[in-house]
Amino acid sequence: MGARGELFTTQIYLDNRSYFFNVKENRTGDVFLQIVESKNRDGAEADRHQIAIFSEDMQKFLQGMEKSLDFIEKDRKARQKAAREKKAAKEAKFGAGAKTNKKVVHLKSKDEELSPYEPPVKKSGRVHVVSKKAKED
């Protein structure tokens, strides 16, 4: 038996988190899985959270995990399908190349309207000053 009753340990490192899966045995001989999440914080001590699943509860735990993973997979596929359908509907309505040919100008308020002959102008807030000397020459 290893340090602190550890029988087996494996680690997974992600961006700013680490997960440890420790199979341990307590003083009474019960075997359990300890899952530890360690999250790095900027310059401070790492946040550590842990759960323990005993061997007699492992099947129920795994069933719950499987149901959760199945839901996540179905949801991911449904979202991808909806995105594809939305894209296809948009292309059917506007055409495949319509995105590159159109310019969209957003007005500051709905009350402002452009006259039909006037081209849309972006409003930058800058004022252009013309010199009086340049006009006189």
PDB file of C-alpha atoms in Angstrom:
ATOM      1  CA  MET A   1       0.000   0.000   0.000  1.00  0.00           C
ATOM      2  CA  GLY A   2       1.285   3.459  -0.946  1.00  0.00           C
ATOM      3  CA  ALA A   3       1.286   6.674   1.008  1.00  0.00           C
ATOM      4  CA  ARG A   4      -2.028   7.418   2.740  1.00  0.00           C
ATOM      5  CA  GLY A   5      -3.613   4.178   1.532  1.00  0.00           C
ATOM      6  CA  GLU A   6      -3.193   4.884  -2.194  1.00  0.00           C
ATOM      7  CA  LEU A   7      -3.442   1.787  -4.385  1.00  0.00           C
ATOM      8  CA  PHE A   8      -3.457   3.538  -7.769  1.00  0.00           C
ATOM      9  CA  THR A   9      -3.223   7.153  -9.005  1.00  0.00           C
ATOM     10  CA  THR A  10      -3.547   8.813 -12.382  1.00  0.00           C
ATOM     11  CA  GLN A  11      -3.573  12.511 -13.297  1.00  0.00           C
ATOM     12  CA  ILE A  12      -5.088  14.654 -16.056  1.00  0.00           C
ATOM     13  CA  TYR A  13      -3.741  18.152 -16.693  1.00  0.00           C
ATOM     14  CA  LEU A  14      -5.903  20.771 -18.419  1.00  0.00           C
ATOM     15  CA  ASP A  15      -5.343  24.529 -18.937  1.00  0.00           C
ATOM     16  CA  ASN A  16      -5.561  25.758 -15.354  1.00  0.00           C
ATOM     17  CA  ARG A  17      -6.902  22.623 -13.645  1.00  0.00           C
ATOM     18  CA  SER A  18      -5.589  19.226 -12.688  1.00  0.00           C
ATOM     19  CA  TYR A  19      -7.643  16.145 -11.906  1.00  0.00           C
ATOM     20  CA  PHE A  20      -6.356  13.272  -9.797  1.00  0.00           C
ATOM     21  CA  PHE A  21      -8.070   9.883  -9.738  1.00  0.00           C
ATOM     22  CA  ASN A  22      -6.879   8.036  -6.646  1.00  0.00           C
ATOM     23  CA  VAL A  23      -7.929   4.504  -5.724  1.00  0.00           C
ATOM     24  CA  LYS A  24      -7.489   4.243  -1.966  1.00  0.00           C
ATOM     25  CA  GLU A  25      -8.105   1.890   0.903  1.00  0.00           C
ATOM     26  CA  ASN A  26      -9.126   3.147   4.323  1.00  0.00           C
ATOM     27  CA  ARG A  27      -8.170   1.645   7.709  1.00  0.00           C
ATOM     28  CA  THR A  28     -11.137  -0.714   7.720  1.00  0.00           C
ATOM     29  CA  GLY A  29     -10.217  -2.148   4.290  1.00  0.00           C
ATOM     30  CA  ASP A  30     -12.898  -0.358   2.248  1.00  0.00           C
ATOM     31  CA  VAL A  31     -11.721   0.532  -1.268  1.00  0.00           C
ATOM     32  CA  PHE A  32     -12.907   3.835  -2.770  1.00  0.00           C
ATOM     33  CA  LEU A  33     -12.217   6.228  -5.625  1.00  0.00           C
ATOM     34  CA  GLN A  34     -11.169   9.737  -4.681  1.00  0.00           C
ATOM     35  CA  ILE A  35     -11.469  12.398  -7.397  1.00  0.00           C
ATOM     36  CA  VAL A  36      -9.575  15.607  -6.668  1.00  0.00           C
ATOM     37  CA  GLU A  37      -9.823  18.812  -8.703  1.00  0.00           C
ATOM     38  CA  SER A  38      -7.030  21.311  -8.210  1.00  0.00           C
ATOM     39  CA  LYS A  39      -7.448  24.752  -9.777  1.00  0.00           C
ATOM     40  CA  ASN A  40      -4.601  27.252  -9.910  1.00  0.00           C
ATOM     41  CA  ARG A  41      -5.339  30.793  -8.827  1.00  0.00           C
ATOM     42  CA  ASP A  42      -3.127  33.761  -9.656  1.00  0.00           C
ATOM     43  CA  GLY A  43      -0.339  33.665  -7.085  1.00  0.00           C
ATOM     44  CA  ALA A  44      -2.568  32.278  -4.328  1.00  0.00           C
ATOM     45  CA  GLU A  45      -3.006  28.784  -3.004  1.00  0.00           C
ATOM     46  CA  ALA A  46      -4.717  26.346  -5.360  1.00  0.00           C
ATOM     47  CA  ASP A  47      -8.424  25.594  -4.865  1.00  0.00           C
ATOM     48  CA  ARG A  48      -8.870  21.890  -4.129  1.00  0.00           C
ATOM     49  CA  HIS A  49     -12.142  19.996  -4.149  1.00  0.00           C
ATOM     50  CA  GLN A  50     -12.575  16.279  -3.736  1.00  0.00           C
ATOM     51  CA  ILE A  51     -15.244  13.599  -3.746  1.00  0.00           C
ATOM     52  CA  ALA A  52     -15.070   9.967  -2.677  1.00  0.00           C
ATOM     53  CA  ILE A  53     -17.054   7.131  -4.267  1.00  0.00           C
ATOM     54  CA  PHE A  54     -17.025   3.802  -2.444  1.00  0.00           C
ATOM     55  CA  SER A  55     -16.768   0.552  -4.413  1.00  0.00           C
ATOM     56  CA  GLU A  56     -20.327  -0.556  -3.596  1.00  0.00           C
ATOM     57  CA  ASP A  57     -21.686   2.698  -5.074  1.00  0.00           C
ATOM     58  CA  MET A  58     -19.446   2.709  -8.160  1.00  0.00           C
ATOM     59  CA  GLN A  59     -22.007   1.142 -10.572  1.00  0.00           C
ATOM     60  CA  LYS A  60     -24.686   3.701  -9.689  1.00  0.00           C
ATOM     61  CA  PHE A  61     -22.133   6.495 -10.020  1.00  0.00           C
ATOM     62  CA  LEU A  62     -21.062   5.234 -13.456  1.00  0.00           C
ATOM     63  CA  GLN A  63     -24.706   4.935 -14.590  1.00  0.00           C
ATOM     64  CA  GLY A  64     -25.280   8.569 -13.654  1.00  0.00           C
ATOM     65  CA  MET A  65     -22.094   9.565 -15.446  1.00  0.00           C
ATOM     66  CA  GLU A  66     -23.140   7.647 -18.586  1.00  0.00           C
ATOM     67  CA  LYS A  67     -26.579   9.304 -18.609  1.00  0.00           C
ATOM     68  CA  SER A  68     -24.938  12.713 -18.290  1.00  0.00           C
ATOM     69  CA  LEU A  69     -22.453  12.016 -21.087  1.00  0.00           C
ATOM     70  CA  ASP A  70     -25.232  10.717 -23.361  1.00  0.00           C
ATOM     71  CA  PHE A  71     -27.235  13.891 -22.755  1.00  0.00           C
ATOM     72  CA  ILE A  72     -24.208  16.087 -23.512  1.00  0.00           C
ATOM     73  CA  GLU A  73     -23.547  14.207 -26.773  1.00  0.00           C
ATOM     74  CA  LYS A  74     -27.203  14.411 -27.911  1.00  0.00           C
ATOM     75  CA  ASP A  75     -27.337  18.109 -27.042  1.00  0.00           C
ATOM     76  CA  ARG A  76     -24.100  18.790 -28.954  1.00  0.00           C
ATOM     77  CA  LYS A  77     -25.448  17.004 -32.050  1.00  0.00           C
ATOM     78  CA  ALA A  78     -28.786  18.845 -31.831  1.00  0.00           C
ATOM     79  CA  ARG A  79     -26.997  22.203 -31.618  1.00  0.00           C
ATOM     80  CA  GLN A  80     -24.825  21.364 -34.628  1.00  0.00           C
ATOM     81  CA  LYS A  81     -27.891  20.298 -36.620  1.00  0.00           C
ATOM     82  CA  ALA A  82     -29.757  23.497 -35.711  1.00  0.00           C
ATOM     83  CA  ALA A  83     -26.744  25.604 -36.741  1.00  0.00           C
ATOM     84  CA  ARG A  84     -26.522  23.793 -40.108  1.00  0.00           C
ATOM     85  CA  GLU A  85     -30.257  24.281 -40.714  1.00  0.00           C
ATOM     86  CA  LYS A  86     -30.038  27.971 -39.802  1.00  0.00           C
ATOM     87  CA  LYS A  87     -27.098  28.450 -42.175  1.00  0.00           C
ATOM     88  CA  ALA A  88     -28.905  26.593 -44.999  1.00  0.00           C
ATOM     89  CA  ALA A  89     -32.056  28.694 -44.489  1.00  0.00           C
ATOM     90  CA  LYS A  90     -30.004  31.891 -44.570  1.00  0.00           C
ATOM     91  CA  GLU A  91     -28.227  30.826 -47.759  1.00  0.00           C
ATOM     92  CA  ALA A  92     -31.568  29.878 -49.349  1.00  0.00           C
ATOM     93  CA  LYS A  93     -33.043  33.269 -48.486  1.00  0.00           C
ATOM     94  CA  PHE A  94     -30.098  35.509 -49.384  1.00  0.00           C
ATOM     95  CA  GLY A  95     -27.949  33.294 -51.606  1.00  0.00           C
ATOM     96  CA  ALA A  96     -24.521  31.876 -50.869  1.00  0.00           C
ATOM     97  CA  GLY A  97     -22.513  34.974 -51.932  1.00  0.00           C
ATOM     98  CA  ALA A  98     -24.868  37.606 -50.555  1.00  0.00           C
ATOM     99  CA  LYS A  99     -22.784  38.119 -47.445  1.00  0.00           C
ATOM    100  CA  THR A 100     -19.838  39.643 -49.341  1.00  0.00           C
ATOM    101  CA  ASN A 101     -21.937  41.931 -51.618  1.00  0.00           C
ATOM    102  CA  LYS A 102     -23.964  43.792 -48.976  1.00  0.00           C
ATOM    103  CA  LYS A 103     -22.972  46.645 -46.724  1.00  0.00           C
ATOM    104  CA  VAL A 104     -24.868  47.164 -43.508  1.00  0.00           C
ATOM    105  CA  VAL A 105     -25.020  50.563 -41.874  1.00  0.00           C
ATOM    106  CA  HIS A 106     -26.398  50.814 -38.357  1.00  0.00           C
ATOM    107  CA  LEU A 107     -28.025  54.091 -37.421  1.00  0.00           C
ATOM    108  CA  LYS A 108     -27.809  55.470 -33.932  1.00  0.00           C
ATOM    109  CA  SER A 109     -31.583  55.659 -33.528  1.00  0.00           C
ATOM    110  CA  LYS A 110     -34.662  54.447 -35.379  1.00  0.00           C
ATOM    111  CA  ASP A 111     -35.888  58.033 -35.842  1.00  0.00           C
ATOM    112  CA  GLU A 112     -33.053  58.834 -38.256  1.00  0.00           C
ATOM    113  CA  GLU A 113     -33.889  57.918 -41.821  1.00  0.00           C
ATOM    114  CA  LEU A 114     -31.775  58.285 -44.939  1.00  0.00           C
ATOM    115  CA  SER A 115     -33.321  59.750 -48.061  1.00  0.00           C
ATOM    116  CA  PRO A 116     -33.436  57.282 -50.998  1.00  0.00           C
ATOM    117  CA  TYR A 117     -30.857  59.171 -53.112  1.00  0.00           C
ATOM    118  CA  GLU A 118     -28.421  59.803 -50.266  1.00  0.00           C
ATOM    119  CA  PRO A 119     -25.711  57.131 -49.819  1.00  0.00           C
ATOM    120  CA  PRO A 120     -25.298  55.702 -46.319  1.00  0.00           C
ATOM    121  CA  VAL A 121     -22.614  57.464 -44.315  1.00  0.00           C
ATOM    122  CA  LYS A 122     -20.899  56.214 -41.208  1.00  0.00           C
ATOM    123  CA  LYS A 123     -21.143  58.704 -38.410  1.00  0.00           C
ATOM    124  CA  SER A 124     -17.759  58.967 -36.753  1.00  0.00           C
ATOM    125  CA  GLY A 125     -18.378  62.029 -34.600  1.00  0.00           C
ATOM    126  CA  ARG A 126     -15.471  63.922 -36.174  1.00  0.00           C
ATOM    127  CA  VAL A 127     -16.003  67.394 -37.603  1.00  0.00           C
ATOM    128  CA  HIS A 128     -14.238  68.389 -40.834  1.00  0.00           C
ATOM    129  CA  VAL A 129     -13.153  72.041 -40.795  1.00  0.00           C
ATOM    130  CA  VAL A 130     -12.422  73.786 -44.083  1.00  0.00           C
ATOM    131  CA  SER A 131     -10.065  76.709 -44.069  1.00  0.00           C
ATOM    132  CA  LYS A 132     -11.523  80.044 -45.263  1.00  0.00           C
ATOM    133  CA  LYS A 133      -8.286  80.811 -47.097  1.00  0.00           C
ATOM    134  CA  ALA A 134      -8.622  77.696 -49.223  1.00  0.00           C
ATOM    135  CA  LYS A 135     -12.129  78.792 -50.376  1.00  0.00           C
ATOM    136  CA  GLU A 136     -11.021  82.342 -51.305  1.00  0.00           C
ATOM    137  CA  ASP A 137      -8.201  81.157 -53.639  1.00  0.00           C
TER     138      ASP A 137
END
